[in-house]
PDB file of C-alpha atoms in Angstrom:
ATOM      1  CA  GLY A 535      -7.658  -3.471  15.797  1.00 68.00           C
ATOM      2  CA  GLN A 536      -4.936  -1.606  14.029  1.00 76.00           C
ATOM      3  CA  SER A 537      -4.530   2.151  13.714  1.00 87.00           C
ATOM      4  CA  LEU A 538      -1.804   4.370  12.368  1.00 92.00           C
ATOM      5  CA  GLU A 539      -1.534   8.148  12.642  1.00 94.00           C
ATOM      6  CA  GLN A 540       0.398  10.467  10.357  1.00 96.00           C
ATOM      7  CA  PRO A 541       0.120  14.204   9.707  1.00 96.00           C
ATOM      8  CA  SER A 542      -2.124  14.860   6.732  1.00 94.00           C
ATOM      9  CA  GLU A 543       0.071  17.518   5.097  1.00 96.00           C
ATOM     10  CA  VAL A 544       3.618  18.838   5.367  1.00 97.00           C
ATOM     11  CA  THR A 545       5.270  21.674   3.428  1.00 97.00           C
ATOM     12  CA  ALA A 546       9.034  22.071   3.155  1.00 96.00           C
ATOM     13  CA  VAL A 547      11.531  24.069   1.143  1.00 97.00           C
ATOM     14  CA  GLU A 548      13.676  22.610  -1.605  1.00 97.00           C
ATOM     15  CA  GLY A 549      17.060  21.588  -0.225  1.00 97.00           C
ATOM     16  CA  ALA A 550      15.803  21.334   3.346  1.00 97.00           C
ATOM     17  CA  ILE A 551      15.168  18.316   5.586  1.00 97.00           C
ATOM     18  CA  VAL A 552      11.700  17.088   6.513  1.00 97.00           C
ATOM     19  CA  GLN A 553      10.522  14.455   8.986  1.00 97.00           C
ATOM     20  CA  ILE A 554       7.221  12.607   8.637  1.00 98.00           C
ATOM     21  CA  ASN A 555       6.046  10.890  11.804  1.00 97.00           C
ATOM     22  CA  CYS A 556       3.961   7.771  12.231  1.00 97.00           C
ATOM     23  CA  THR A 557       2.519   6.374  15.437  1.00 97.00           C
ATOM     24  CA  TYR A 558       0.755   3.051  15.495  1.00 95.00           C
ATOM     25  CA  GLN A 559      -1.390   0.810  17.654  1.00 92.00           C
ATOM     26  CA  THR A 560      -1.431  -2.839  16.632  1.00 85.00           C
ATOM     27  CA  SER A 561      -2.010  -6.267  18.084  1.00 80.00           C
ATOM     28  CA  GLY A 562       1.450  -7.613  17.505  1.00 81.00           C
ATOM     29  CA  PHE A 563       4.101  -6.068  15.301  1.00 84.00           C
ATOM     30  CA  TYR A 564       6.572  -7.331  12.730  1.00 83.00           C
ATOM     31  CA  GLY A 565       7.773  -4.170  11.083  1.00 89.00           C
ATOM     32  CA  LEU A 566       7.098  -0.689   9.731  1.00 93.00           C
ATOM     33  CA  SER A 567       7.349   0.162   6.039  1.00 93.00           C
ATOM     34  CA  TRP A 568       7.221   3.429   4.139  1.00 96.00           C
ATOM     35  CA  TYR A 569       5.803   3.946   0.652  1.00 96.00           C
ATOM     36  CA  GLN A 570       5.801   6.918  -1.707  1.00 97.00           C
ATOM     37  CA  GLN A 571       2.946   7.729  -4.059  1.00 96.00           C
ATOM     38  CA  HIS A 572       2.907  10.490  -6.644  1.00 96.00           C
ATOM     39  CA  ASP A 573      -0.444  11.904  -7.726  1.00 92.00           C
ATOM     40  CA  GLY A 574      -2.112   9.503 -10.128  1.00 91.00           C
ATOM     41  CA  GLY A 575       0.556   6.862  -9.578  1.00 94.00           C
ATOM     42  CA  ALA A 576       0.976   3.656  -7.652  1.00 95.00           C
ATOM     43  CA  PRO A 577       2.673   3.353  -4.247  1.00 96.00           C
ATOM     44  CA  THR A 578       6.338   2.386  -4.376  1.00 95.00           C
ATOM     45  CA  PHE A 579       8.340   0.890  -1.531  1.00 92.00           C
ATOM     46  CA  LEU A 580      10.904   3.113   0.202  1.00 94.00           C
ATOM     47  CA  SER A 581      12.104   1.422   3.384  1.00 92.00           C
ATOM     48  CA  TYR A 582      11.421  -1.090   6.132  1.00 90.00           C
ATOM     49  CA  ASN A 583      12.304  -1.233   9.837  1.00 92.00           C
ATOM     50  CA  ALA A 584      11.865  -4.357  11.911  1.00 89.00           C
ATOM     51  CA  LEU A 585      14.235  -3.388  14.710  1.00 91.00           C
ATOM     52  CA  ASP A 586      14.783  -0.174  16.625  1.00 95.00           C
ATOM     53  CA  GLY A 587      17.078   2.330  15.027  1.00 96.00           C
ATOM     54  CA  LEU A 588      17.810   4.143  11.818  1.00 96.00           C
ATOM     55  CA  GLU A 589      17.896   2.676   8.300  1.00 92.00           C
ATOM     56  CA  GLU A 590      19.460   4.832   5.604  1.00 93.00           C
ATOM     57  CA  THR A 591      18.885   4.599   1.870  1.00 88.00           C
ATOM     58  CA  GLY A 592      20.419   7.511   0.002  1.00 92.00           C
ATOM     59  CA  ARG A 593      18.591  10.745   0.847  1.00 95.00           C
ATOM     60  CA  PHE A 594      15.890   8.838   2.730  1.00 96.00           C
ATOM     61  CA  SER A 595      16.184   7.437   6.254  1.00 96.00           C
ATOM     62  CA  SER A 596      13.623   5.676   8.404  1.00 97.00           C
ATOM     63  CA  PHE A 597      13.600   5.295  12.159  1.00 97.00           C
ATOM     64  CA  LEU A 598      11.719   2.965  14.469  1.00 97.00           C
ATOM     65  CA  SER A 599      11.161   2.854  18.217  1.00 97.00           C
ATOM     66  CA  ARG A 600       9.167  -0.256  19.057  1.00 94.00           C
ATOM     67  CA  SER A 601       8.814   0.696  22.716  1.00 94.00           C
ATOM     68  CA  ASP A 602       7.173   3.988  21.704  1.00 95.00           C
ATOM     69  CA  SER A 603       5.190   2.495  18.793  1.00 95.00           C
ATOM     70  CA  TYR A 604       6.640   5.293  16.711  1.00 96.00           C
ATOM     71  CA  GLY A 605       8.575   5.734  13.534  1.00 97.00           C
ATOM     72  CA  TYR A 606       9.522   8.472  11.122  1.00 98.00           C
ATOM     73  CA  LEU A 607      10.716   8.993   7.593  1.00 98.00           C
ATOM     74  CA  LEU A 608      13.448  11.572   7.101  1.00 98.00           C
ATOM     75  CA  LEU A 609      13.966  13.128   3.687  1.00 97.00           C
ATOM     76  CA  GLN A 610      17.160  15.125   3.194  1.00 97.00           C
ATOM     77  CA  GLU A 611      18.207  17.543   0.452  1.00 97.00           C
ATOM     78  CA  LEU A 612      14.614  17.832  -0.659  1.00 97.00           C
ATOM     79  CA  GLN A 613      13.951  17.992  -4.382  1.00 97.00           C
ATOM     80  CA  MET A 614      10.808  19.118  -6.177  1.00 97.00           C
ATOM     81  CA  LYS A 615      10.246  15.548  -7.329  1.00 97.00           C
ATOM     82  CA  ASP A 616       9.842  14.497  -3.662  1.00 97.00           C
ATOM     83  CA  SER A 617       6.416  16.170  -3.670  1.00 97.00           C
ATOM     84  CA  ALA A 618       4.172  13.158  -3.144  1.00 97.00           C
ATOM     85  CA  SER A 619       2.162  11.320  -0.513  1.00 96.00           C
ATOM     86  CA  TYR A 620       4.015   9.149   1.966  1.00 97.00           C
ATOM     87  CA  PHE A 621       2.386   6.213   3.735  1.00 96.00           C
ATOM     88  CA  CYS A 622       3.562   4.251   6.710  1.00 96.00           C
ATOM     89  CA  ALA A 623       2.415   0.647   6.887  1.00 93.00           C
ATOM     90  CA  VAL A 624       2.571  -1.865   9.698  1.00 90.00           C
ATOM     91  CA  ARG A 625       3.027  -5.571   9.150  1.00 83.00           C
ATOM     92  CA  SER A 626       1.472  -7.561  11.963  1.00 78.00           C
ATOM     93  CA  PRO A 627       0.197 -11.050  12.755  1.00 75.00           C
ATOM     94  CA  GLY A 628      -3.381 -12.006  12.093  1.00 64.00           C
ATOM     95  CA  GLY A 629      -4.266 -14.355   9.295  1.00 57.00           C
ATOM     96  CA  GLY A 630      -0.577 -14.869   8.586  1.00 52.00           C
ATOM     97  CA  TYR A 631       2.363 -12.549   8.333  1.00 49.00           C
ATOM     98  CA  GLN A 632       0.866 -10.944   5.246  1.00 60.00           C
ATOM     99  CA  LYS A 633      -1.460  -8.647   7.231  1.00 73.00           C
ATOM    100  CA  VAL A 634      -0.484  -5.099   6.301  1.00 81.00           C
ATOM    101  CA  THR A 635      -2.237  -1.937   7.494  1.00 87.00           C
ATOM    102  CA  PHE A 636      -1.558   1.414   5.848  1.00 91.00           C
ATOM    103  CA  GLY A 637      -1.793   4.857   7.399  1.00 92.00           C
ATOM    104  CA  THR A 638      -3.886   7.538   5.712  1.00 92.00           C
ATOM    105  CA  GLY A 639      -0.824   9.200   4.220  1.00 94.00           C
ATOM    106  CA  THR A 640       1.068  12.480   4.486  1.00 97.00           C
ATOM    107  CA  LYS A 641       1.004  14.791   1.493  1.00 96.00           C
ATOM    108  CA  LEU A 642       4.390  16.479   1.171  1.00 97.00           C
ATOM    109  CA  GLN A 643       4.647  19.669  -0.825  1.00 97.00           C
ATOM    110  CA  VAL A 644       8.143  20.862  -1.657  1.00 97.00           C
ATOM    111  CA  ILE A 645       8.310  24.555  -2.492  1.00 96.00           C
ATOM    112  CA  PRO A 646      11.144  26.477  -4.175  1.00 95.00           C
TER     113      PRO A 646
ATOM    114  CA  ASN B 426       9.691  -8.030 -16.817  1.00 72.00           C
ATOM    115  CA  ALA B 427       6.391  -6.143 -16.535  1.00 81.00           C
ATOM    116  CA  GLY B 428       5.999  -6.398 -12.726  1.00 93.00           C
ATOM    117  CA  VAL B 429       2.341  -6.127 -11.715  1.00 96.00           C
ATOM    118  CA  THR B 430      -0.200  -5.417 -14.426  1.00 97.00           C
ATOM    119  CA  GLN B 431      -3.882  -4.563 -14.025  1.00 97.00           C
ATOM    120  CA  THR B 432      -6.759  -4.353 -16.453  1.00 96.00           C
ATOM    121  CA  PRO B 433      -8.727  -2.298 -17.159  1.00 96.00           C
ATOM    122  CA  LYS B 434      -7.183   1.077 -16.303  1.00 96.00           C
ATOM    123  CA  PHE B 435     -10.536   2.848 -16.227  1.00 96.00           C
ATOM    124  CA  GLN B 436     -14.107   1.573 -15.932  1.00 96.00           C
ATOM    125  CA  VAL B 437     -17.547   3.113 -15.544  1.00 97.00           C
ATOM    126  CA  LEU B 438     -20.372   0.893 -14.318  1.00 96.00           C
ATOM    127  CA  LYS B 439     -24.021   1.374 -13.567  1.00 97.00           C
ATOM    128  CA  THR B 440     -25.376   0.355 -10.174  1.00 97.00           C
ATOM    129  CA  GLY B 441     -26.052  -3.380 -10.130  1.00 97.00           C
ATOM    130  CA  GLN B 442     -23.660  -4.287 -12.940  1.00 97.00           C
ATOM    131  CA  SER B 443     -20.906  -6.794 -12.357  1.00 96.00           C
ATOM    132  CA  MET B 444     -17.299  -6.832 -13.445  1.00 96.00           C
ATOM    133  CA  THR B 445     -13.965  -8.488 -12.788  1.00 97.00           C
ATOM    134  CA  LEU B 446     -10.690  -6.645 -12.291  1.00 98.00           C
ATOM    135  CA  GLN B 447      -7.711  -8.601 -13.492  1.00 97.00           C
ATOM    136  CA  CYS B 448      -4.233  -8.636 -11.980  1.00 97.00           C
ATOM    137  CA  ALA B 449      -1.103 -10.532 -12.949  1.00 97.00           C
ATOM    138  CA  GLN B 450       2.493 -10.517 -11.730  1.00 96.00           C
ATOM    139  CA  ASP B 451       5.585 -11.998 -13.317  1.00 95.00           C
ATOM    140  CA  MET B 452       7.917 -11.806 -10.311  1.00 93.00           C
ATOM    141  CA  ASN B 453       7.134 -15.300  -8.979  1.00 92.00           C
ATOM    142  CA  HIS B 454       5.726 -13.845  -5.749  1.00 91.00           C
ATOM    143  CA  ASN B 455       3.640 -16.028  -3.487  1.00 88.00           C
ATOM    144  CA  SER B 456       1.480 -13.307  -1.925  1.00 88.00           C
ATOM    145  CA  MET B 457      -0.967 -11.041  -3.721  1.00 92.00           C
ATOM    146  CA  TYR B 458      -3.345  -8.338  -2.509  1.00 93.00           C
ATOM    147  CA  TRP B 459      -6.250  -6.145  -3.523  1.00 96.00           C
ATOM    148  CA  TYR B 460      -6.580  -2.653  -2.037  1.00 96.00           C
ATOM    149  CA  ARG B 461      -8.939   0.215  -2.566  1.00 97.00           C
ATOM    150  CA  GLN B 462      -7.888   3.819  -2.149  1.00 96.00           C
ATOM    151  CA  ASP B 463     -10.328   6.620  -1.430  1.00 93.00           C
ATOM    152  CA  PRO B 464      -9.435  10.282  -0.822  1.00 82.00           C
ATOM    153  CA  GLY B 465      -8.193  10.771   2.736  1.00 73.00           C
ATOM    154  CA  MET B 466      -8.580   7.083   3.556  1.00 77.00           C
ATOM    155  CA  GLY B 467      -5.241   5.691   2.502  1.00 86.00           C
ATOM    156  CA  LEU B 468      -5.067   2.122   1.238  1.00 92.00           C
ATOM    157  CA  ARG B 469      -7.513  -0.397   2.655  1.00 93.00           C
ATOM    158  CA  LEU B 470      -7.026  -4.112   2.178  1.00 91.00           C
ATOM    159  CA  ILE B 471      -9.953  -5.881   0.532  1.00 94.00           C
ATOM    160  CA  TYR B 472      -8.609  -9.429   0.158  1.00 93.00           C
ATOM    161  CA  TYR B 473      -5.249 -11.088   0.059  1.00 89.00           C
ATOM    162  CA  SER B 474      -3.817 -14.414  -1.009  1.00 90.00           C
ATOM    163  CA  ALA B 475      -0.843 -15.788   0.880  1.00 84.00           C
ATOM    164  CA  SER B 476      -0.196 -18.433  -1.745  1.00 84.00           C
ATOM    165  CA  GLU B 477      -1.799 -20.138  -4.693  1.00 87.00           C
ATOM    166  CA  GLY B 478      -5.061 -21.736  -3.616  1.00 87.00           C
ATOM    167  CA  THR B 479      -5.642 -19.598  -0.516  1.00 89.00           C
ATOM    168  CA  THR B 480      -7.491 -16.335  -0.010  1.00 92.00           C
ATOM    169  CA  ASP B 481      -8.386 -14.355   3.111  1.00 89.00           C
ATOM    170  CA  LYS B 482     -10.550 -11.359   3.893  1.00 89.00           C
ATOM    171  CA  GLY B 483      -8.943  -8.055   4.622  1.00 87.00           C
ATOM    172  CA  GLU B 484     -10.376  -4.920   6.202  1.00 87.00           C
ATOM    173  CA  VAL B 485     -13.213  -4.195   3.722  1.00 93.00           C
ATOM    174  CA  PRO B 486     -14.273  -7.432   1.929  1.00 95.00           C
ATOM    175  CA  ASN B 487     -18.044  -6.870   1.715  1.00 96.00           C
ATOM    176  CA  GLY B 488     -19.331  -6.670  -1.838  1.00 96.00           C
ATOM    177  CA  TYR B 489     -16.245  -8.314  -3.345  1.00 97.00           C
ATOM    178  CA  ASN B 490     -15.026 -11.789  -4.232  1.00 97.00           C
ATOM    179  CA  VAL B 491     -11.593 -12.921  -5.337  1.00 97.00           C
ATOM    180  CA  SER B 492     -10.018 -15.798  -7.203  1.00 96.00           C
ATOM    181  CA  ARG B 493      -6.381 -16.805  -7.109  1.00 95.00           C
ATOM    182  CA  LEU B 494      -6.370 -18.459 -10.501  1.00 88.00           C
ATOM    183  CA  ASN B 495      -2.724 -19.539 -10.349  1.00 94.00           C
ATOM    184  CA  LYS B 496       0.489 -18.176  -8.913  1.00 94.00           C
ATOM    185  CA  ARG B 497       0.530 -15.275 -11.378  1.00 96.00           C
ATOM    186  CA  GLU B 498      -3.092 -14.126 -11.393  1.00 96.00           C
ATOM    187  CA  PHE B 499      -5.425 -12.738  -8.744  1.00 97.00           C
ATOM    188  CA  SER B 500      -8.791 -11.337  -9.806  1.00 97.00           C
ATOM    189  CA  LEU B 501     -11.317  -9.185  -7.959  1.00 98.00           C
ATOM    190  CA  ARG B 502     -15.019  -9.436  -8.764  1.00 97.00           C
ATOM    191  CA  LEU B 503     -17.812  -7.012  -8.010  1.00 96.00           C
ATOM    192  CA  GLU B 504     -21.055  -8.984  -8.315  1.00 94.00           C
ATOM    193  CA  SER B 505     -23.451  -6.041  -8.010  1.00 96.00           C
ATOM    194  CA  ALA B 506     -21.664  -2.713  -8.123  1.00 96.00           C
ATOM    195  CA  ALA B 507     -22.737   0.112  -5.815  1.00 97.00           C
ATOM    196  CA  PRO B 508     -21.780   3.817  -5.856  1.00 96.00           C
ATOM    197  CA  SER B 509     -19.877   3.252  -2.585  1.00 96.00           C
ATOM    198  CA  GLN B 510     -17.471   1.080  -4.575  1.00 97.00           C
ATOM    199  CA  THR B 511     -16.312   4.033  -6.637  1.00 97.00           C
ATOM    200  CA  SER B 512     -12.606   4.062  -5.903  1.00 97.00           C
ATOM    201  CA  VAL B 513      -9.135   3.391  -7.219  1.00 97.00           C
ATOM    202  CA  TYR B 514      -8.235  -0.292  -6.946  1.00 98.00           C
ATOM    203  CA  PHE B 515      -4.652  -1.445  -6.617  1.00 98.00           C
ATOM    204  CA  CYS B 516      -3.338  -4.937  -6.900  1.00 97.00           C
ATOM    205  CA  ALA B 517      -0.004  -5.777  -5.264  1.00 95.00           C
ATOM    206  CA  SER B 518       2.300  -8.725  -4.839  1.00 94.00           C
ATOM    207  CA  SER B 519       5.021  -9.262  -2.297  1.00 89.00           C
ATOM    208  CA  ARG B 520       8.106 -11.203  -1.356  1.00 78.00           C
ATOM    209  CA  ARG B 521       9.935 -11.574   1.921  1.00 67.00           C
ATOM    210  CA  THR B 522      13.483 -10.224   1.820  1.00 60.00           C
ATOM    211  CA  SER B 523      16.349 -11.692   3.818  1.00 56.00           C
ATOM    212  CA  GLY B 524      15.858  -8.863   6.304  1.00 56.00           C
ATOM    213  CA  GLY B 525      12.221  -9.801   6.821  1.00 60.00           C
ATOM    214  CA  ALA B 526      10.694  -6.920   4.877  1.00 64.00           C
ATOM    215  CA  ASP B 527       7.473  -7.739   3.115  1.00 73.00           C
ATOM    216  CA  THR B 528       8.048  -5.447   0.138  1.00 84.00           C
ATOM    217  CA  GLN B 529       4.881  -4.895  -1.838  1.00 90.00           C
ATOM    218  CA  TYR B 530       4.933  -4.107  -5.543  1.00 93.00           C
ATOM    219  CA  PHE B 531       1.859  -2.324  -6.824  1.00 96.00           C
ATOM    220  CA  GLY B 532       0.149  -2.329 -10.182  1.00 97.00           C
ATOM    221  CA  PRO B 533      -0.863   0.944 -11.884  1.00 96.00           C
ATOM    222  CA  GLY B 534      -4.412   0.840 -10.530  1.00 97.00           C
ATOM    223  CA  THR B 535      -7.937   0.687 -11.911  1.00 97.00           C
ATOM    224  CA  ARG B 536     -10.079   3.786 -11.607  1.00 96.00           C
ATOM    225  CA  LEU B 537     -13.661   2.614 -11.157  1.00 97.00           C
ATOM    226  CA  THR B 538     -16.735   4.833 -11.151  1.00 96.00           C
ATOM    227  CA  VAL B 539     -20.153   3.415 -10.289  1.00 97.00           C
ATOM    228  CA  LEU B 540     -23.081   5.595 -11.305  1.00 96.00           C
TER     229      LEU B 540
END
């Protein structure tokens, strides 16, 4: 089966840097994605890592280590609007490449 | 370009009633998905459709049926609703990027309560 682990809650100060970790156990692996979801809203795609290393998109970066089955999302220069839930998701084989398993999410609270 | 749309936005059912949740996308994506989201449980895949004419079970398919009506539309049916199906339901569609990412685009969700 598939399982992903993320911290349930993280609090950080506006302007600071925060890292949200994700460890996974899957049968096969294609890539790790990150999604953001504001309260009452729909998830929106942030980033994707298929290979080891760091991917940077503006203030957000995502890292993957396939050998450690581990990834993280790094948010820099935190803003109040970054308060949201963040989900990691693994894409893996099984019924086609479309099999996607989401973690239970990390609720980030940004405080002044 | 509306992206992914879902109807209805809210619904209250009594136990045993049936209903169909509608989803449509205008991005010409091949793959479509239905998820449910419960507090503390994240998103769980109910069914997905890799392409028009195909559907497959996800993690929690019991109590649900789906129809991929055409490339644009993917509906989710509850034949006999139960209180355990109270949840927020999201439809999504996806495309493969040149880098291999399977970016999913989500609809606004349907908030379903079963009494």
